[in-house]
XYZ file of C-alpha atoms in Angstrom:
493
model
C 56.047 78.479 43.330
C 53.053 80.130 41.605
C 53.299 83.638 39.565
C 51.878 85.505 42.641
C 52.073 88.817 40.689
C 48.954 91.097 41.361
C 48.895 94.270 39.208
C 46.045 96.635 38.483
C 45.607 96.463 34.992
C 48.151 98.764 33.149
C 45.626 100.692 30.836
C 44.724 102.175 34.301
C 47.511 102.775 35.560
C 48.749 104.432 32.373
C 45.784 106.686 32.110
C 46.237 108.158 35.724
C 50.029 108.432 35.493
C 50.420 109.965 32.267
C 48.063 113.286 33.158
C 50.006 113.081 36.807
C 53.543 113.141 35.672
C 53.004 115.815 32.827
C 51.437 117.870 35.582
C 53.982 117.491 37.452
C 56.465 118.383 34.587
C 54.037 121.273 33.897
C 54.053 122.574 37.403
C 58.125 121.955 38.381
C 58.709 123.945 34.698
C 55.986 126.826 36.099
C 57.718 127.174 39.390
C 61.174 127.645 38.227
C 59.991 129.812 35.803
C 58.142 132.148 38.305
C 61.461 132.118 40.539
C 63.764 132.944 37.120
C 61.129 135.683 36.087
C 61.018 137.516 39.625
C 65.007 137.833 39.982
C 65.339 138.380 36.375
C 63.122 141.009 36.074
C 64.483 142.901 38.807
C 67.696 142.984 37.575
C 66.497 143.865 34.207
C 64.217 146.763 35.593
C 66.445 148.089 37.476
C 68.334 149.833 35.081
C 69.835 152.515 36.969
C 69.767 156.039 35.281
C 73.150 157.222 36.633
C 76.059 154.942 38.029
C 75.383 155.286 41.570
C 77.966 156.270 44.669
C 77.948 156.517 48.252
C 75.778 159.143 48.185
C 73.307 158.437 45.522
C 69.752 156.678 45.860
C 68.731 155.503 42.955
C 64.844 154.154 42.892
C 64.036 151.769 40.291
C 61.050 151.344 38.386
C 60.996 147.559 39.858
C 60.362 149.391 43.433
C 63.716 148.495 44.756
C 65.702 151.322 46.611
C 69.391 151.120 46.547
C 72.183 153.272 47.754
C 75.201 152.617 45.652
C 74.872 148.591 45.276
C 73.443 148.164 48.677
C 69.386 147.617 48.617
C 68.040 150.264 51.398
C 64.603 149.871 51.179
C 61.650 148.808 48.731
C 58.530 150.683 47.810
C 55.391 149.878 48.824
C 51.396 150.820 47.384
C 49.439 152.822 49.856
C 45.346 154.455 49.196
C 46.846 157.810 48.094
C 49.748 156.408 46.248
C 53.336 154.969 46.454
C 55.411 155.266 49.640
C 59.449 154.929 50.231
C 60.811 155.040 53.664
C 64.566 154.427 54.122
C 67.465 155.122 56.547
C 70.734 156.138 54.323
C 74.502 155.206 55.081
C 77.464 156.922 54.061
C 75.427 159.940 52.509
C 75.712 162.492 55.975
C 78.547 164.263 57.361
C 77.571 165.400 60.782
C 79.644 169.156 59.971
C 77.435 169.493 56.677
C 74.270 167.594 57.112
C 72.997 165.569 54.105
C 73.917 166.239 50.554
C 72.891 163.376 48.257
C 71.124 162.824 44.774
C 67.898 161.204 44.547
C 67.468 159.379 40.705
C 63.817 158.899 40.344
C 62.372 156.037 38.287
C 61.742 156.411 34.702
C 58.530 158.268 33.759
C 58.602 159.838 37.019
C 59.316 163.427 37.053
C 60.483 165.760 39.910
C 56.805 167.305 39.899
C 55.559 163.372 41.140
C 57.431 163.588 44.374
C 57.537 164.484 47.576
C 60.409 164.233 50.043
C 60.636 164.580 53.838
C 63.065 163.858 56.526
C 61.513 162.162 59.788
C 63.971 162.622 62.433
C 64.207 163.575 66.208
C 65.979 167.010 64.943
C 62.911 169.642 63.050
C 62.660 168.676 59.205
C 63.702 172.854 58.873
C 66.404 173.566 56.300
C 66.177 170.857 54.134
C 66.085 171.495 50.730
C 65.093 169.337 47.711
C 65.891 170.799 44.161
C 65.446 169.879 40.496
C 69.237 168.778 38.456
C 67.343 167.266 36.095
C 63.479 166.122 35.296
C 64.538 162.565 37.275
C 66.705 163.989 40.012
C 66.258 165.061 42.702
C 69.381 167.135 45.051
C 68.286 166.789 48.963
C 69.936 168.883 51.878
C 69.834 169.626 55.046
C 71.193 171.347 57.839
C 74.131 170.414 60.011
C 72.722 167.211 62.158
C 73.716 166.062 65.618
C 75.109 162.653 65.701
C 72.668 159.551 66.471
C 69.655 161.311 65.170
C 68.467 157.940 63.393
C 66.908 160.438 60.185
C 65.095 158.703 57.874
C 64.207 159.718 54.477
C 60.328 159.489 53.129
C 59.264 160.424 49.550
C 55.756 160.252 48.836
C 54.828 159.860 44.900
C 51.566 160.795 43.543
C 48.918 158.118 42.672
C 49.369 156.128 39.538
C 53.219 157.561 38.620
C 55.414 154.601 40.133
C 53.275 151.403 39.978
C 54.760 148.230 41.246
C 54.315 144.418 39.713
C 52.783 142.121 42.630
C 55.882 139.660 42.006
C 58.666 142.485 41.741
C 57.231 143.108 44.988
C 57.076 139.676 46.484
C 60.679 138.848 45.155
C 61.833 141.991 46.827
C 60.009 141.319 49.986
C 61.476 137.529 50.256
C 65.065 139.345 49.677
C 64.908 141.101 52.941
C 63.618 137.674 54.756
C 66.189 136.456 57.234
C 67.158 132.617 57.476
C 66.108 132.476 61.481
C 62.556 134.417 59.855
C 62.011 131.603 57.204
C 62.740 128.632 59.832
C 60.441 130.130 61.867
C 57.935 129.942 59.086
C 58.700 126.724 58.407
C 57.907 125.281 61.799
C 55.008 127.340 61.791
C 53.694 125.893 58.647
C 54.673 122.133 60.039
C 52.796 122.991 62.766
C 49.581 123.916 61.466
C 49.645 121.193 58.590
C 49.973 118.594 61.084
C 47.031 120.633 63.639
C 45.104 119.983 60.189
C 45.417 116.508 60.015
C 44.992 116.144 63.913
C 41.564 117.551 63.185
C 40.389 116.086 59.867
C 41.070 112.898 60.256
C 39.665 112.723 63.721
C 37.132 110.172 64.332
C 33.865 110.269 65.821
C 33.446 109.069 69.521
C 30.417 107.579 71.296
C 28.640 109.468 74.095
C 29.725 107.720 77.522
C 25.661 107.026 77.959
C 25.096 104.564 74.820
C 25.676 100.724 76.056
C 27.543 98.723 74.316
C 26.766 97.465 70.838
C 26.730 93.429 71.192
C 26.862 93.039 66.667
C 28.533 94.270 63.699
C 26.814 96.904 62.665
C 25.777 97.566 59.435
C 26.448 93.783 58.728
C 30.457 94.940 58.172
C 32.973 92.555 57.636
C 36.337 92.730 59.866
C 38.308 94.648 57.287
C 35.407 96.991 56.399
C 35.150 97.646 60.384
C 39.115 98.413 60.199
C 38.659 100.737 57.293
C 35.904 102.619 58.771
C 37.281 102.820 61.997
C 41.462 103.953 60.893
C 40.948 104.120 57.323
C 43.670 102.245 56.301
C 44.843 98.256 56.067
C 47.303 97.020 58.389
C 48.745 93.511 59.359
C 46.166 92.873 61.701
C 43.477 93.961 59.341
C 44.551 91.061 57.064
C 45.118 88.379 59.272
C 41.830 89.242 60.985
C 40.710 88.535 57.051
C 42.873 85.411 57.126
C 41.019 83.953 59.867
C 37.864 85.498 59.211
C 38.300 83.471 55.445
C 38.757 80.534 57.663
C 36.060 80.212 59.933
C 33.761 81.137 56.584
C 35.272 77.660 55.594
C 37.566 78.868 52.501
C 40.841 77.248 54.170
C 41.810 75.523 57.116
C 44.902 76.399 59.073
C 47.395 73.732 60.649
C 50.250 74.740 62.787
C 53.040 72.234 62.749
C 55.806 73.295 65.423
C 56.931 76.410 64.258
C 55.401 76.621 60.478
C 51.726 77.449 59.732
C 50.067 76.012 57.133
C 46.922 77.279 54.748
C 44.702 73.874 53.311
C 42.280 75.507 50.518
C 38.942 73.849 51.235
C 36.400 73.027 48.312
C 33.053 75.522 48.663
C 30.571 76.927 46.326
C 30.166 80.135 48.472
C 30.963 83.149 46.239
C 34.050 85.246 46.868
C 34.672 88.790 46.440
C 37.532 89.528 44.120
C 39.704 90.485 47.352
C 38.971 87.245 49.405
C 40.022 85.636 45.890
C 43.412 87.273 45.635
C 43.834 86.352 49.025
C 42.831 82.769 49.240
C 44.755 82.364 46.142
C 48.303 83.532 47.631
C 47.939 81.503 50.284
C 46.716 78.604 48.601
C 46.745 78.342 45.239
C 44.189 75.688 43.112
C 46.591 72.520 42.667
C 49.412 73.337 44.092
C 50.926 71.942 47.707
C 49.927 74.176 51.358
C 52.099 76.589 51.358
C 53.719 77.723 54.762
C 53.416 81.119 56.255
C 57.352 81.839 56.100
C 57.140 80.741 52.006
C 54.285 83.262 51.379
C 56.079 85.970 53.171
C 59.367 85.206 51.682
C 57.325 84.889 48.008
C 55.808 88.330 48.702
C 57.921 91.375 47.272
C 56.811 95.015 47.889
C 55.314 94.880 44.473
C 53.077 92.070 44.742
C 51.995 92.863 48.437
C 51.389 96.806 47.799
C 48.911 95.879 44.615
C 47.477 92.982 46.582
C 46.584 95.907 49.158
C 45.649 97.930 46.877
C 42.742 95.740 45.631
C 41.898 95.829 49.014
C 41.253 99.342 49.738
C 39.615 100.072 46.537
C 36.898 97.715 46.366
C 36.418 98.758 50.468
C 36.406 102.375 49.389
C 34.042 101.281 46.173
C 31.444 99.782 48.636
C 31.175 101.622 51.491
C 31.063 104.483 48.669
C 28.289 102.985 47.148
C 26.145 101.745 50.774
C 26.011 105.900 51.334
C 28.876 106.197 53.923
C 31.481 108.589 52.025
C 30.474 112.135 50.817
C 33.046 110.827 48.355
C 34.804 107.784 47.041
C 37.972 107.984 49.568
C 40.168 106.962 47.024
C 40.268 110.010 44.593
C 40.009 112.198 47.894
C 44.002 110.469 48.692
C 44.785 110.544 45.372
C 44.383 114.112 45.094
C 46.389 114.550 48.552
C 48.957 112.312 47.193
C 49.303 114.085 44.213
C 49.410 117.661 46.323
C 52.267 115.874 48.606
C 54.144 114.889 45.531
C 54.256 118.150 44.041
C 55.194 120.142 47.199
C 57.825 118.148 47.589
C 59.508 118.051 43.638
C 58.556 122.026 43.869
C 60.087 122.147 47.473
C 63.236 120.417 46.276
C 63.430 122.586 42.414
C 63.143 125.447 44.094
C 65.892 125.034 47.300
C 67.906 123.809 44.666
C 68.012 127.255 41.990
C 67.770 129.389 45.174
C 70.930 127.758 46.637
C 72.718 127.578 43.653
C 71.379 131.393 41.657
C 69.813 133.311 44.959
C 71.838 132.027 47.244
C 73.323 135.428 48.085
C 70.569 137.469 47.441
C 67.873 135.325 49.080
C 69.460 133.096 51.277
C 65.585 132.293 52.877
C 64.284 130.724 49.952
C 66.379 128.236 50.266
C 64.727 127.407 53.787
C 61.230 127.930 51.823
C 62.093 125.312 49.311
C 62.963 122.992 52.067
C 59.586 123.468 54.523
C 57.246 122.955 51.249
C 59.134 119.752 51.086
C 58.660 119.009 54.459
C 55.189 119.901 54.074
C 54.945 117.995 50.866
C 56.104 114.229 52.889
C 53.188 115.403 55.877
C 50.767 115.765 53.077
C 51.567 112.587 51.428
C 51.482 110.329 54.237
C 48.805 111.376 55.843
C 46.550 111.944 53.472
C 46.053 108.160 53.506
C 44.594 108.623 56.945
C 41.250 110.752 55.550
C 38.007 109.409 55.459
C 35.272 111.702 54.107
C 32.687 110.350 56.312
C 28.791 111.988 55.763
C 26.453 111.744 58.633
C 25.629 107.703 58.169
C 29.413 107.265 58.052
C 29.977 108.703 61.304
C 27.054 107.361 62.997
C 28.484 103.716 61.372
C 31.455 104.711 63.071
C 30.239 105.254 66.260
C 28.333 101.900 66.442
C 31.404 100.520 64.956
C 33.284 101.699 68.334
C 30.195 100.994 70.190
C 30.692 97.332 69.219
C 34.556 97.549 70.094
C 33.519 98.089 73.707
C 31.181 94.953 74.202
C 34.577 92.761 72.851
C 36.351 95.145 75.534
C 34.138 95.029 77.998
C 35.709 93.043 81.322
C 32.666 91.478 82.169
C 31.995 87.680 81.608
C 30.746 86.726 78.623
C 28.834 83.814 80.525
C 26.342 86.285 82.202
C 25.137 87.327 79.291
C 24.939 84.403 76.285
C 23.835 80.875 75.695
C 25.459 77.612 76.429
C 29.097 76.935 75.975
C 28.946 75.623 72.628
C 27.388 78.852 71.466
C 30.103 80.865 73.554
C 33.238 79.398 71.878
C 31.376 79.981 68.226
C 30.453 83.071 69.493
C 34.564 83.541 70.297
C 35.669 82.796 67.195
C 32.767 84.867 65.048
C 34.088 87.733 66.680
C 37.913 87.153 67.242
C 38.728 88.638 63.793
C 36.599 91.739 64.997
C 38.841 91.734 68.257
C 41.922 91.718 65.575
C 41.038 94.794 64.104
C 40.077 96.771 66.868
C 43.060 95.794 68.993
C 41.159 93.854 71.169
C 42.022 90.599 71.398
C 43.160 89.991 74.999
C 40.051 91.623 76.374
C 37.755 89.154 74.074
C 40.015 86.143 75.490
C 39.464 87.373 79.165
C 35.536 87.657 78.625
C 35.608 83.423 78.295
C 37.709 83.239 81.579
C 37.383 79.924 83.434
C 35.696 78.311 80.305
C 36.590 74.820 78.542
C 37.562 76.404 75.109
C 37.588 74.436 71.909
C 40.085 74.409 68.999
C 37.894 75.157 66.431
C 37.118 73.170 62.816
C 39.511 75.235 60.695
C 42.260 75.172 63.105
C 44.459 72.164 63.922
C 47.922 72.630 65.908
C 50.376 69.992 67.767
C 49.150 71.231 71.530
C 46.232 69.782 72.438
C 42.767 70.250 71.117
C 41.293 71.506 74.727
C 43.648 75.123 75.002
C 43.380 77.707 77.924
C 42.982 81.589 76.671
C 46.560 82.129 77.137
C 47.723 79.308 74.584
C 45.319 79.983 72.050
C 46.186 84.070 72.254
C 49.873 82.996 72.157
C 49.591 80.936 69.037
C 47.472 83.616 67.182
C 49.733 86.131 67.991
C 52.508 84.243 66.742
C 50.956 83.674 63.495
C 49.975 87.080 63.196
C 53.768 88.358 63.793
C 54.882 86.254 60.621
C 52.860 89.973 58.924
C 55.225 92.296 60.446
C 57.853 91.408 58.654
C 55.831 91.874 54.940
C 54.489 95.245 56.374
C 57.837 96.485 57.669
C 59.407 96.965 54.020
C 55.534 97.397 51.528
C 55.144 100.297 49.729
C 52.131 102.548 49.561
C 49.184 100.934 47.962
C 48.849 101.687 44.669
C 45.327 102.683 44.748
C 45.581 105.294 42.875
């Protein structure tokens, strides 16, 4: 067998990898950091003037509000300054009322506050006094039980000022698990509502006939770009026989193996075509079978051979005015975005679980729905063209011309003799290939002799109804599934 190896050249592939993998590093190295940095600082912050107890509040200069080692509440910026609002445990005796101390940030004197119960019961008889220039002693009066009393201190503008990421770190602290899944679905949700939308693909008003050409002179796989912006393993095969009836090969079906006969022709091929006619038959060497090109063709080979494909279709229709934007750096950026949602997914579920686990159980769950995220992104950023206003209108015609191989009327009331009807079949059955459409082409030459054509031979006989021609093309075209099943992603990037 022939070296069927089909790489894009590695001086290309180094330059694109190289910046991708150290932003990658740079990014996963950025994210952890920002996690570390946000737990680490409000530990470090929150250096506690006094050893707390029961009855103790101590306010840190992070924001965070804790009574003895239990987090109560978190401080948060309003217009006229900062605001703390907080129910206390274990700091009321119904007899006595409340008796606690209040430790005040550092830098934040007595003067800077201003505290007030909020409770069903009048605020009356509460005192707050001075111990010291950072303490505060609060008071009240004897309390019925159940009177839900919550404590609000107000501090003047500017004196307690809170880092944006102390705050978000304390904020994801008090996020429950059945909050962040929540999230997550949420954020599924309107990633995939995203995609639903832009890759969405024009459609033809109901009162425009039937487009009886190719528009736009496109070839079969160039229609199946345009019109699902991707390859698949009828999009080849409708190049495989669309190669054929050009007169690059001819096909022979001998019982259950399927042949490919390189013919001799000066007609120019585009570097695609060549790849392809090459597989399949190689200059001197033997036909090669179907099942000994699919059993020569690893993921490797196939997923470069692809990607040759899709980027000179992306480079042309680019260049004919169809695509705001060469499709292929518009995936590769969306690849790129999936891939690092999903390494910064996975970093950071793993340091939550295994450093915030108790604190922050939720960020686990975070880390886990950006990786979700990150796969959505990935694979279905494949599925984006960036169609302008002559690629849409392309693509209407384009589905315009998918109805006349559709449409269930004869093809006889319409066209020329029989001999231009069966050429006429086979000019357009790689067209039905790609659009899914091959039955409904077949049933338009109901009732007519049909003739095997010059690039086909096969051991039935050369006059075949619509059923045993469909049945052998089908067959042929299965012998794909089993190379698409197990291909990688195009490397078209």
């Amino acid at each position: 067998m022939p070296d069927m190896s089909f790489h894009l050249p590695a001086s290309r592939r180094a330059a694109i990898a190289l910046p991708v993998s150290v932003f990658l590093l740079v990014f996963a190295g950025a994210l952890l950091a920002v996690i570390l940095a946000t737990f680490i600082l409000q530990t470090v912050l929150s250096g506690r003037q006094l050893e707390p107890t029961p009855s103790t509040v101590t306010i840190n200069r992070n924001g965070s509000v804790y009574q003895g080692d239990r987090l109560v509440g978190w401080a948060t910026g309003t217009a006229a300054g900062t605001q703390v609002s907080l129910s206390l445990e274990d700091a009321s005796d119904t007899d006595l009322g409340y008796n606690l101390r209040l430790n005040l940030p550092a830098g934040v004197n007595t003067s800077q506050v201003t505290a007030q119960f909020i409770s069903i019961q009048s605020s009356a008889g509460m005192t707050a006094q001075p111990v010291t220039s950072t303490m505060l002693a609060i008071s009240t009066v004897p309390l019925i039980p159940e009177s839900h009393t919550r404590l609000s201190l107000s501090f003047t503008a500017g004196s307690l000022r809170i880092p944006w990421y102390i705050t978000l770190g304390s904020f994801i602290k008090t996020i429950s698990p059945l909050t962040a899944l929540t999230f997550t679905l949420l954020l599924f949700l309107l990633t995939y509502l995203y995609f639903l939308i832009v890759t969405k693909r024009p459609r033809p008003p109901a009162s425009l006939a039937p487009f009886p050409s190719p528009p736009g002179g496109l070839r079969p796989l160039e229609m199946s770009i345009i019109l699902t912006g991707t390859v698949s393993e009828t999009g080849v095969a409708a190049l495989v026989y669309n190669l054929a009836q050009r007169g690059y090969w001819h096909i022979i079906r001998q019982g259950d193996e399927v042949f490919f006969l390189r013919r001799a022709t000066d007609k120019q091929l585009l570097p695609y075509e060549e790849k392809i006619v090459n597989l399949f038959s190689p200059i001197g060497q033997p036909p090669f079978s179907l099942s000994e090109v699919v059993d020569s063709i690893t993921g490797d080979i196939f997923s470069d051979l692809v990607g040759t494909i899709y980027i000179e279709m992306y480079d042309r229709l680019t260049q004919w005015g169809y695509f705001r934007e060469n499709p292929r750096l518009l995936h590769l950026r969306y690849k790129t975005i999936g891939i690092i949602l999903q390494f910064g997914g996975l970093i950071q579920a793993a340091v939550s679980y295994f450093l915030f686990n108790n604190q922050a159980p939720a960020l686990v769950i975070l880390g886990l729905a950006f990786y979700i995220v990150g796969v959505l992104v990935y694979t279905a950023g494949y599925r984006i063209l960036p169609l302008n206003r002559l690629g849409k209108r392309l693509t209407v015609e384009c589905l315009r011309f998918k109805q006349y191989i559709s449409d269930p009327k004869p093809i006889n009331e319409e066209e020329g003799t029989d001999g231009l009807q069966t050429s006429l079949l086979y000019d357009y059955l790689p067209y039905a290939l790609v659009t899914g459409t091959v039955r409904g082409w077949f049933n338009r030459f109901a009732g007519q002799p049909l003739y095997v054509p010059s690039w086909y031979s096969s051991s039935f006989d050369y006059t075949l109804t619509p059923e045993q021609f469909i049945s052998q093309i089908e067959e042929i075209i299965s012998g794909w599934g089993n190379v698409f099943i197990q291909q990688k992603d195009p490397n078209v990037d």
